[in-house]
C-alpha cells in the first residue's frame, strides 16, 4: 500500500532531477537566510549557483551536532520565527540542547512522510495505533501522531511510561499497532508475562519500532513473543524526526524518502563515499525543509546502501537497518571494525542474541583483537572436537567479515557485565 | 541402553570444579563418574550422576551451561587385554569414539568405561553382537 505513489514509485531519473532542483533551491535559500551557511560557503569560496549535479554536494562543508549547539537556539532557522509553528529539541546527554523548527508546510510534509512509513508497515485507517513514544520536545511522539491522523488511523496518544497501564489500555482499547522503541516493546512483553496476559489474546498485529539500533534477532523475538510483524523506521530530530527512511512490507531494508532528503554514505574517517554495499555514515541534506534546512548533516549513524530495486515497486533506494554509531568504530591494524558487524556475525553462527565483549591490545606494536563470547546451550557441546570446530567457525567468519584476524574466547554464561542501552562493548587497552 | 550424561562448560579459573561439585552435592545428587577435557582457555566437564534432572536443574540455576548427551557404559572384564578387546571390536566396526573415560566403581569384578560415539545405534549393535554387556541407567545408578 502506497501513500503517495507518484513520488514513492517515481522513475529513478525523475527522482534525481527533482533532488537536484530541490537541492539548488535549498542551497540558495540557506546562503541567503542563514549566516552560518553563508559564512561557511564564502570561506570555502563555494558558489551555490554553480551546483549543476548532485555530486556537487561534495564541495560543501559538513554540519555537525556541535554547529547546531553553537547556534542555539534559533541561529540556523531559515525563516522568521513568526512563520514557525512548532519547535522540537533534543536534550543530548552532553552539553547544550539543539533546537529545530517547523513551518506549517514542514508539518504537512512530515505528516505525509510518516503516513508513508505507516502504509509501508501495513497500517490503515482501520487501525488503532498506540503511541508509546514520549510526547514533548522529542520528535517521536508528535511525529507519529500527526502521520497517523494524516492517514486516518485512530491514535491512542498514551506517551511513554507506566507499562502496566500501557498493557491495560492495549487490552481494553483493542490496540492493533504499537509505536515505541524496540527495547520498550520487549519490556512490554516481559511485563505482560508477569501480569499473566497472553499477547495472542490481544488485537496487536503490527509494531512500528525506531529510535535506537536493533537486530534481526530482536525482530524475531518481538514477532514471536508479541504475535506481531515488527517493522523498522529511521529518523533523527536534527533533520526532521521519524520518517527519513522506513521499511516497506518486504521488511528488507528501509526506503529513504529521497524526494525530501539527499543521503550520502561516507567513510567516517576519510569522509569519502564508500563503495556501494559498504558500511558508511549517513550524511543527510534536507531538500524541502523550510524552517530548518540542514546541509550535509553528519548523523553518526551507520548503515549500508542496498542498491538492488525492491520488489514492492517503490523506487526510493534502501538502506539497511542501523548498524551502529560511527563513534563506536575501532581501527584494528588499519581496518575499520564496527561492533555491530561482530554482533551480526555471531548471530549468524549462534542463532541467539549474542553477549560479547571486544578487547583490543597492542602486543609487539601489533593490534590484537579478542572477542569474548558467552557460551550458551545452543553453542555448547560435550564433544571437544565439536566445540573447537565451532570456535574455529566463529573465528573464520569474523576474520572474513571484518577483514582482520581475531582470537575468540568462550566464557561462562552471564559473566560479561550487562549494560542498559547503548553502552560500549569495547575494552581498548591500547595506549596511543 | 544408552546412559544420560551431563556436560558442563567451565572456564579455566581456579575453584570452578569445586563449585560445580558442591552445587551437585548440595542438591543431594551423587556423582558416579566424571572427566574433564580442557584447553588453555576452557574445559568441558562430563558427569554421570544418579539423578540427572535434579543435577541439571541445580547447575542451570547456578548459572552453568549444561548439555545432556547419550553415552554407553560398557563393562570391561578386569583382566589383561580386557579393554584392548573392546577397542578392537570398536575399530573393526569402523566406529569413531568421541571420547572415553573410566568409572570409579566396579560392576562386580568388572571395570566400567564410558564411551561417547558419533554413531550411537551402530555402536550398540556392534558391542552387543560381540557379547559386551552395556549397563542401563538404573544399573549405573545402583553401582
Ligand atoms: Zn520496498
XYZ file of C-alpha atoms and ligand atoms in Angstrom:
576
model
C 0.000 0.000 0.000
C 1.439 3.350 -1.045
C 0.598 6.736 0.435
C 1.997 8.958 -2.338
C 2.545 6.565 -5.218
C 3.572 9.318 -7.667
C 6.594 10.005 -5.539
C 7.255 6.609 -3.991
C 7.343 4.898 -7.390
C 8.831 7.767 -9.403
C 11.293 6.740 -12.134
C 14.877 6.961 -10.922
C 15.894 9.711 -13.374
C 12.958 11.852 -12.280
C 13.916 11.427 -8.626
C 17.465 12.601 -9.335
C 16.194 15.578 -11.314
C 13.780 16.500 -8.529
C 16.543 16.133 -5.961
C 18.874 18.400 -7.915
C 16.206 21.030 -8.372
C 15.315 20.987 -4.683
C 18.974 20.910 -3.650
C 19.741 24.027 -5.690
C 16.808 25.855 -4.106
C 17.778 24.750 -0.599
C 21.391 25.857 -1.050
C 20.345 29.246 -2.369
C 17.898 29.679 0.474
C 20.380 28.875 3.244
C 23.035 31.049 1.596
C 20.558 33.916 1.675
C 18.882 33.418 5.040
C 21.283 31.576 7.355
C 24.502 33.432 8.252
C 26.201 30.220 9.411
C 25.904 28.663 5.958
C 26.569 31.898 4.099
C 29.827 32.378 6.017
C 30.866 28.769 5.551
C 30.216 28.910 1.796
C 32.073 32.210 1.470
C 35.021 30.867 3.452
C 35.144 27.814 1.185
C 34.719 30.005 -1.924
C 31.711 27.923 -2.939
C 29.188 29.428 -5.330
C 25.773 27.881 -4.792
C 24.761 28.929 -8.309
C 27.492 26.659 -9.715
C 25.765 23.499 -8.463
C 24.903 21.528 -11.603
C 24.789 17.939 -10.383
C 24.029 16.021 -7.200
C 27.724 15.170 -6.875
C 28.448 18.877 -6.437
C 27.140 18.499 -2.883
C 30.580 17.088 -2.086
C 32.135 20.528 -2.381
C 30.066 21.755 0.574
C 31.160 21.618 4.214
C 29.558 19.310 6.758
C 27.205 20.341 9.518
C 27.785 18.683 12.886
C 25.828 18.445 16.105
C 28.236 20.990 17.570
C 27.271 23.528 14.874
C 23.661 23.155 15.978
C 24.688 23.722 19.600
C 26.801 26.727 18.687
C 23.745 28.311 17.098
C 21.398 27.549 19.983
C 18.522 28.217 19.950
C 17.404 29.798 16.649
C 20.633 30.618 14.807
C 20.118 28.118 11.991
C 16.451 28.884 11.306
C 15.886 29.956 7.686
C 12.552 31.703 8.273
C 11.391 34.407 10.689
C 10.021 32.980 13.935
C 6.503 34.137 13.105
C 6.419 31.518 10.337
C 7.466 28.784 12.743
C 4.511 26.820 14.115
C 6.438 24.242 16.138
C 9.803 23.654 17.741
C 11.319 20.406 18.929
C 14.527 19.923 20.846
C 16.854 17.088 21.638
C 18.427 17.314 25.051
C 21.604 15.458 24.257
C 23.380 13.729 27.087
C 26.340 16.063 26.788
C 26.093 19.813 26.901
C 23.661 22.169 25.268
C 20.448 21.050 23.612
C 19.711 21.514 19.923
C 16.539 23.156 18.657
C 14.770 22.551 15.342
C 11.796 24.467 13.931
C 8.906 23.649 11.577
C 6.718 25.838 9.403
C 3.123 24.871 8.651
C 4.327 23.297 5.369
C 7.056 21.402 7.203
C 4.449 19.831 9.468
C 2.322 18.809 6.460
C 5.358 17.279 4.734
C 6.411 15.496 7.902
C 2.894 14.087 8.371
C 2.923 12.759 4.798
C 6.329 11.161 5.207
C 5.220 9.417 8.387
C 1.988 8.335 6.665
C 4.207 6.703 4.015
C 6.027 4.678 6.663
C 2.740 3.673 8.278
C 1.400 2.497 4.905
C 4.617 0.622 4.272
C 4.134 -1.236 7.554
C 0.559 -2.076 6.535
C -1.234 0.344 8.865
C -4.589 1.592 7.506
C -7.427 3.878 8.582
C -8.925 0.864 10.368
C -6.035 0.613 12.804
C -5.944 1.664 16.440
C -2.404 2.970 16.992
C -0.965 3.183 20.482
C 1.858 5.713 20.510
C 4.140 4.910 23.414
C 6.864 7.328 22.305
C 7.292 10.313 24.572
C 5.229 13.354 23.594
C 7.010 16.625 24.116
C 10.208 18.136 22.832
C 11.276 14.728 21.495
C 10.118 14.291 17.870
C 8.988 10.650 18.193
C 5.535 11.095 19.745
C 4.240 14.025 17.725
C 5.856 12.803 14.502
C 3.989 9.508 14.556
C 0.855 11.166 15.897
C 0.471 13.595 13.004
C 1.296 10.853 10.495
C -1.431 8.592 11.899
C -4.012 11.369 11.784
C -2.975 12.221 8.227
C -3.522 8.568 7.306
C -6.805 8.434 9.177
C -5.816 5.796 11.722
C -7.105 6.183 15.284
C -4.463 7.408 17.704
C -4.103 6.500 21.359
C -1.660 9.234 22.484
C -0.625 7.435 25.653
C 3.007 8.647 25.528
C 5.814 6.740 27.250
C 5.983 5.100 30.662
C 3.600 3.321 33.030
C 3.990 -0.079 31.468
C 1.103 -1.810 33.228
C -1.298 0.918 32.166
C 0.001 0.609 28.597
C -0.916 -3.065 28.642
C -4.306 -2.445 30.246
C -5.172 0.087 27.554
C -3.819 -2.160 24.837
C -6.253 -4.788 26.055
C -9.275 -2.528 26.619
C -8.918 -0.296 23.545
C -8.043 -3.230 21.276
C -4.818 -1.648 20.054
C -3.731 -3.089 16.695
C -0.492 -1.169 16.118
C 2.190 -0.295 18.644
C 4.680 2.568 18.306
C 7.701 2.589 20.632
C 11.382 1.698 20.820
C 12.155 -1.993 20.237
C 13.630 -2.340 23.720
C 10.450 -0.945 25.272
C 8.415 -3.444 23.235
C 10.467 -6.233 24.813
C 9.777 -4.773 28.221
C 6.055 -4.750 27.445
C 6.316 -8.447 26.543
C 8.067 -9.178 29.853
C 5.512 -7.303 31.914
C 2.646 -8.999 30.048
C 4.148 -12.296 31.134
C 4.325 -11.087 34.762
C 0.698 -9.963 34.558
C -0.338 -13.330 33.133
C -1.569 -11.766 29.890
C -1.204 -13.801 26.728
C -0.211 -11.453 23.872
C -2.030 -13.737 21.418
C -5.265 -12.752 23.141
C -4.683 -9.081 22.253
C -5.582 -7.384 18.964
C -1.993 -6.298 18.326
C -0.739 -7.122 14.823
C 1.987 -4.679 13.857
C 4.852 -2.920 15.619
C 6.470 0.294 14.384
C 9.800 0.474 16.109
C 12.561 3.025 15.926
C 14.686 5.404 17.939
C 17.587 3.014 18.555
C 19.597 0.379 16.660
C 18.248 -3.172 16.963
C 18.992 -6.536 15.450
C 17.240 -9.123 13.318
C 17.331 -11.463 16.330
C 15.374 -8.905 18.320
C 12.845 -8.581 15.494
C 12.271 -12.349 15.503
C 11.886 -12.323 19.270
C 9.353 -9.478 19.143
C 7.412 -11.148 16.322
C 7.183 -14.342 18.300
C 6.522 -13.005 21.743
C 4.001 -10.336 20.790
C 2.486 -12.119 17.800
C 3.113 -9.113 15.546
C 5.031 -8.046 12.470
C 7.768 -5.777 13.790
C 8.904 -3.068 11.365
C 11.783 -0.648 11.477
C 11.875 3.051 10.714
C 14.565 5.682 10.895
C 14.683 9.359 11.580
C 16.553 11.942 13.574
C 15.301 15.138 15.063
C 18.074 17.274 13.534
C 16.701 16.790 10.035
C 13.008 16.280 10.884
C 12.250 13.308 13.144
C 10.813 9.897 12.267
C 10.078 9.417 8.570
C 13.512 9.763 6.968
C 13.651 6.073 5.973
C 11.329 3.164 6.634
C 10.641 -0.460 5.876
C 8.041 -1.474 3.346
C 6.041 -4.704 3.559
C 9.119 -6.659 2.410
C 10.848 -5.885 5.751
C 14.159 -5.917 3.929
C 15.830 -2.539 4.207
C 14.450 0.955 4.698
C 13.406 3.129 1.758
C 14.833 6.632 2.021
C 12.319 9.403 1.308
C 14.614 10.599 -1.455
C 12.301 13.340 -2.687
C 12.877 15.099 0.643
C 16.349 14.001 1.694
C 19.650 13.618 -0.088
C 21.556 10.896 1.732
C 25.263 10.222 1.260
C 27.064 7.217 2.742
C 30.553 8.294 3.684
C 33.504 6.669 5.332
C 33.554 8.137 8.869
C 37.313 8.796 8.781
C 38.102 9.788 5.219
C 34.621 11.279 4.614
C 34.783 9.901 1.076
C 31.864 7.948 -0.422
C 32.012 4.248 0.406
C 31.657 1.621 -2.321
C 28.043 0.509 -2.839
C 27.137 -2.034 -0.166
C 29.872 -0.968 2.265
C 29.143 0.396 5.716
C 29.121 4.166 5.824
C 27.916 7.069 7.908
C 24.621 8.599 6.791
C 25.176 12.225 5.862
C 21.877 13.935 5.203
C 20.868 17.090 3.353
C 17.257 18.191 3.629
C 15.632 19.117 0.304
C 12.318 20.653 1.340
C 12.592 21.782 4.935
C 11.591 25.434 5.225
C 12.263 26.415 8.823
C 15.308 24.284 9.479
C 17.211 23.151 6.391
C 20.472 21.331 7.077
C 23.303 20.773 4.663
C 25.343 17.560 4.883
C 24.398 16.764 8.452
C 26.685 14.123 9.939
C 24.257 11.762 11.647
C 26.974 9.449 13.072
C 24.573 6.620 12.211
C 25.999 3.731 10.215
C 24.226 1.694 7.559
C 24.779 0.104 4.172
C 23.074 1.088 0.936
C 21.055 -1.685 -0.712
C 21.420 -0.875 -4.410
C 19.065 -3.547 -5.803
C 15.490 -2.499 -6.615
C 12.842 -3.547 -4.091
C 10.072 -5.927 -5.107
C 7.448 -3.636 -3.533
C 7.673 -1.354 -6.568
C 8.981 1.696 -4.750
C 11.950 3.282 -6.440
C 13.467 5.075 -3.449
C 16.789 3.464 -2.617
C 17.034 1.471 0.583
C 19.454 1.401 3.487
C 19.897 -1.472 5.906
C 18.818 -1.265 9.499
C 21.105 0.961 11.563
C 24.357 -0.873 12.147
C 25.661 1.303 14.945
C 27.300 4.647 15.556
C 30.445 5.855 13.877
C 31.712 6.956 17.306
C 31.992 3.239 18.177
C 34.275 2.486 15.247
C 37.548 0.732 16.065
C 40.637 0.734 13.920
C 42.435 -2.606 14.132
C 45.614 -2.924 12.079
C 44.313 -0.079 9.957
C 40.985 -1.835 9.268
C 37.741 -0.251 10.430
C 35.776 -2.553 12.672
C 32.274 -1.890 13.979
C 30.988 -3.814 16.994
C 27.653 -4.354 15.241
C 29.395 -6.281 12.446
C 30.651 -8.696 15.064
C 27.184 -8.940 16.527
C 25.588 -9.938 13.228
C 28.305 -12.493 12.511
C 27.833 -14.046 15.926
C 24.090 -14.090 15.415
C 24.549 -15.924 12.114
C 26.593 -18.660 13.813
C 24.721 -18.858 17.067
C 21.126 -18.005 16.256
C 20.633 -16.120 19.510
C 21.258 -12.566 20.667
C 24.979 -12.770 21.430
C 26.593 -11.453 24.574
C 30.126 -10.492 23.769
C 32.956 -8.150 24.622
C 35.745 -6.873 22.391
C 39.194 -6.468 23.823
C 41.870 -4.646 21.888
C 45.505 -4.930 22.921
C 48.755 -3.925 21.355
C 51.455 -6.581 21.530
C 54.858 -6.007 19.903
C 53.451 -2.968 18.116
C 50.688 -5.033 16.598
C 46.967 -4.712 17.318
C 45.292 -7.785 18.679
C 41.511 -8.174 18.769
C 39.971 -10.678 21.156
C 36.273 -11.425 21.049
C 34.909 -12.874 24.272
C 31.660 -14.704 23.654
C 29.397 -16.063 26.333
C 28.650 -19.723 25.863
C 25.018 -20.850 25.859
C 23.221 -24.155 25.390
C 22.869 -23.740 21.640
C 26.612 -23.475 21.051
C 27.927 -25.707 23.839
C 28.853 -29.277 23.071
C 30.093 -32.124 25.274
C 32.455 -33.013 22.433
C 35.746 -31.136 22.387
C 36.025 -31.686 18.642
C 32.660 -30.042 18.017
C 33.386 -27.245 20.461
C 36.722 -26.448 18.841
C 35.158 -26.581 15.393
C 32.537 -24.057 16.464
C 35.148 -21.665 17.802
C 37.072 -22.052 14.544
C 33.910 -21.303 12.556
C 33.291 -18.129 14.555
C 36.927 -17.136 14.074
C 36.913 -17.716 10.345
C 33.629 -15.926 9.784
C 34.714 -12.956 11.848
C 38.037 -12.790 10.059
C 36.339 -12.868 6.674
C 33.552 -10.430 7.619
C 35.875 -7.954 9.349
C 38.953 -8.365 7.209
C 41.152 -8.729 10.277
C 42.176 -11.746 12.334
C 40.660 -12.266 15.777
C 41.082 -14.502 18.787
C 37.837 -15.991 20.073
C 37.402 -16.925 23.707
C 34.372 -18.675 25.088
C 33.439 -17.601 28.593
C 30.813 -18.838 31.011
C 27.241 -17.657 30.715
C 26.192 -14.391 32.391
C 29.768 -13.483 33.288
C 30.034 -10.486 30.954
C 28.581 -7.387 32.503
C 25.184 -6.350 31.139
C 24.646 -2.729 30.198
C 21.390 -0.866 29.770
C 21.058 0.677 26.339
C 23.937 1.637 24.141
C 26.896 1.118 26.443
C 30.155 0.229 24.819
C 31.106 -3.400 24.459
C 34.689 -2.469 23.698
C 37.653 -2.520 26.045
C 40.544 -0.823 24.294
C 43.790 -1.381 26.193
C 45.971 0.304 23.592
C 47.878 3.387 24.618
C 48.338 5.933 21.888
C 20.515 -48.889 26.684
C 22.311 -45.539 26.477
C 23.060 -43.707 29.710
C 22.385 -39.980 30.022
C 25.459 -37.892 30.689
C 25.650 -34.227 31.634
C 28.339 -31.912 30.307
C 29.169 -28.552 31.876
C 31.142 -25.691 30.355
C 33.796 -24.218 32.582
C 36.366 -21.525 32.159
C 39.805 -22.393 33.375
C 39.530 -20.435 36.588
C 40.642 -21.890 39.879
C 37.891 -23.257 42.054
C 35.250 -23.720 39.360
C 35.375 -27.507 39.505
C 34.985 -27.434 43.286
C 31.982 -25.109 42.914
C 30.297 -27.467 40.498
C 30.769 -30.491 42.712
C 29.429 -28.501 45.657
C 26.308 -27.424 43.733
C 25.671 -31.065 42.849
C 26.300 -32.328 46.371
C 24.021 -29.637 47.838
C 21.202 -30.811 45.599
C 21.517 -34.307 47.068
C 22.870 -35.897 43.892
C 25.751 -38.389 43.755
C 28.412 -38.208 41.102
C 29.155 -41.671 39.666
C 31.833 -40.775 37.160
C 33.427 -37.665 35.779
C 36.087 -36.492 33.377
C 37.418 -33.132 32.270
C 38.668 -32.296 28.803
C 40.386 -28.966 28.668
C 42.205 -26.465 26.509
C 44.222 -23.485 27.656
C 41.041 -21.374 27.896
C 38.175 -23.596 28.852
C 37.174 -27.095 29.809
C 34.279 -29.475 29.351
C 33.277 -31.422 32.414
C 31.355 -34.663 31.824
C 29.371 -36.249 34.597
C 27.394 -39.391 35.225
C 25.067 -38.809 38.180
C 22.298 -40.739 39.855
C 19.622 -38.021 39.400
C 20.140 -36.334 36.043
C 17.173 -33.941 36.085
C 17.880 -32.685 39.607
C 21.561 -32.138 38.881
C 20.807 -30.385 35.606
C 18.302 -28.028 37.235
C 20.681 -27.227 40.102
C 23.536 -26.452 37.723
C 21.407 -24.249 35.486
C 20.040 -22.418 38.484
C 23.604 -21.630 39.480
C 24.357 -20.161 36.078
C 26.218 -23.060 34.478
C 25.742 -24.026 30.847
C 24.720 -27.669 30.732
C 24.048 -30.092 27.918
C 22.888 -33.698 28.042
C 24.069 -36.459 25.753
C 23.696 -40.214 25.483
C 26.754 -42.323 26.191
C 27.341 -46.051 26.569
C 28.524 -47.630 29.813
C 30.427 -50.730 28.771
C 31.501 -53.462 31.166
C 35.192 -54.228 30.737
C 36.446 -57.578 32.118
C 39.078 -56.771 34.696
C 41.900 -58.814 33.195
C 44.837 -58.219 30.909
C 43.648 -57.300 27.459
C 40.068 -56.581 28.571
C 39.948 -53.031 27.278
C 42.064 -53.891 24.253
C 39.445 -56.417 23.145
C 36.647 -53.849 23.333
C 38.661 -51.247 21.447
C 39.317 -53.856 18.760
C 35.571 -54.500 18.392
C 35.021 -50.778 18.027
C 37.769 -50.397 15.491
C 36.623 -53.344 13.403
C 33.093 -51.956 13.337
C 34.530 -48.694 11.962
C 33.127 -46.635 14.852
C 34.548 -43.284 15.941
C 34.993 -42.751 19.658
C 34.481 -39.091 20.540
C 35.902 -39.705 23.991
C 36.010 -42.272 26.762
C 36.671 -42.334 30.473
C 36.608 -44.794 33.344
C 34.035 -45.313 36.027
C 35.187 -45.051 39.622
C 33.217 -48.025 40.984
C 33.303 -51.558 39.681
C 30.413 -53.635 38.450
C 31.064 -56.884 40.247
C 34.511 -57.945 39.107
C 34.424 -55.760 36.028
C 35.519 -52.214 35.372
C 33.138 -49.876 33.534
C 34.117 -47.482 30.747
C 32.000 -44.655 29.413
C 32.101 -44.245 25.619
C 30.703 -41.416 23.536
C 30.183 -42.442 19.910
C 29.223 -40.434 16.895
C 27.026 -43.285 15.674
C 25.214 -44.497 18.784
C 22.910 -47.076 17.175
C 25.718 -48.772 15.254
C 27.860 -48.831 18.383
C 25.143 -50.542 20.426
C 24.619 -53.133 17.723
C 28.318 -53.904 17.286
C 29.073 -54.175 21.010
C 26.047 -56.325 21.740
C 26.819 -58.595 18.802
C 30.301 -59.135 20.223
C 28.756 -60.118 23.564
C 29.651 -56.996 25.557
C 27.447 -56.021 28.437
C 26.082 -52.471 28.241
C 24.851 -51.164 31.556
C 21.479 -49.443 31.787
C 20.954 -46.131 33.557
C 19.495 -47.942 36.561
C 22.430 -50.334 36.766
C 24.827 -47.419 36.655
C 22.982 -45.615 39.441
C 22.905 -48.773 41.539
C 26.658 -49.315 41.398
Zn 10.139 -1.891 -0.736
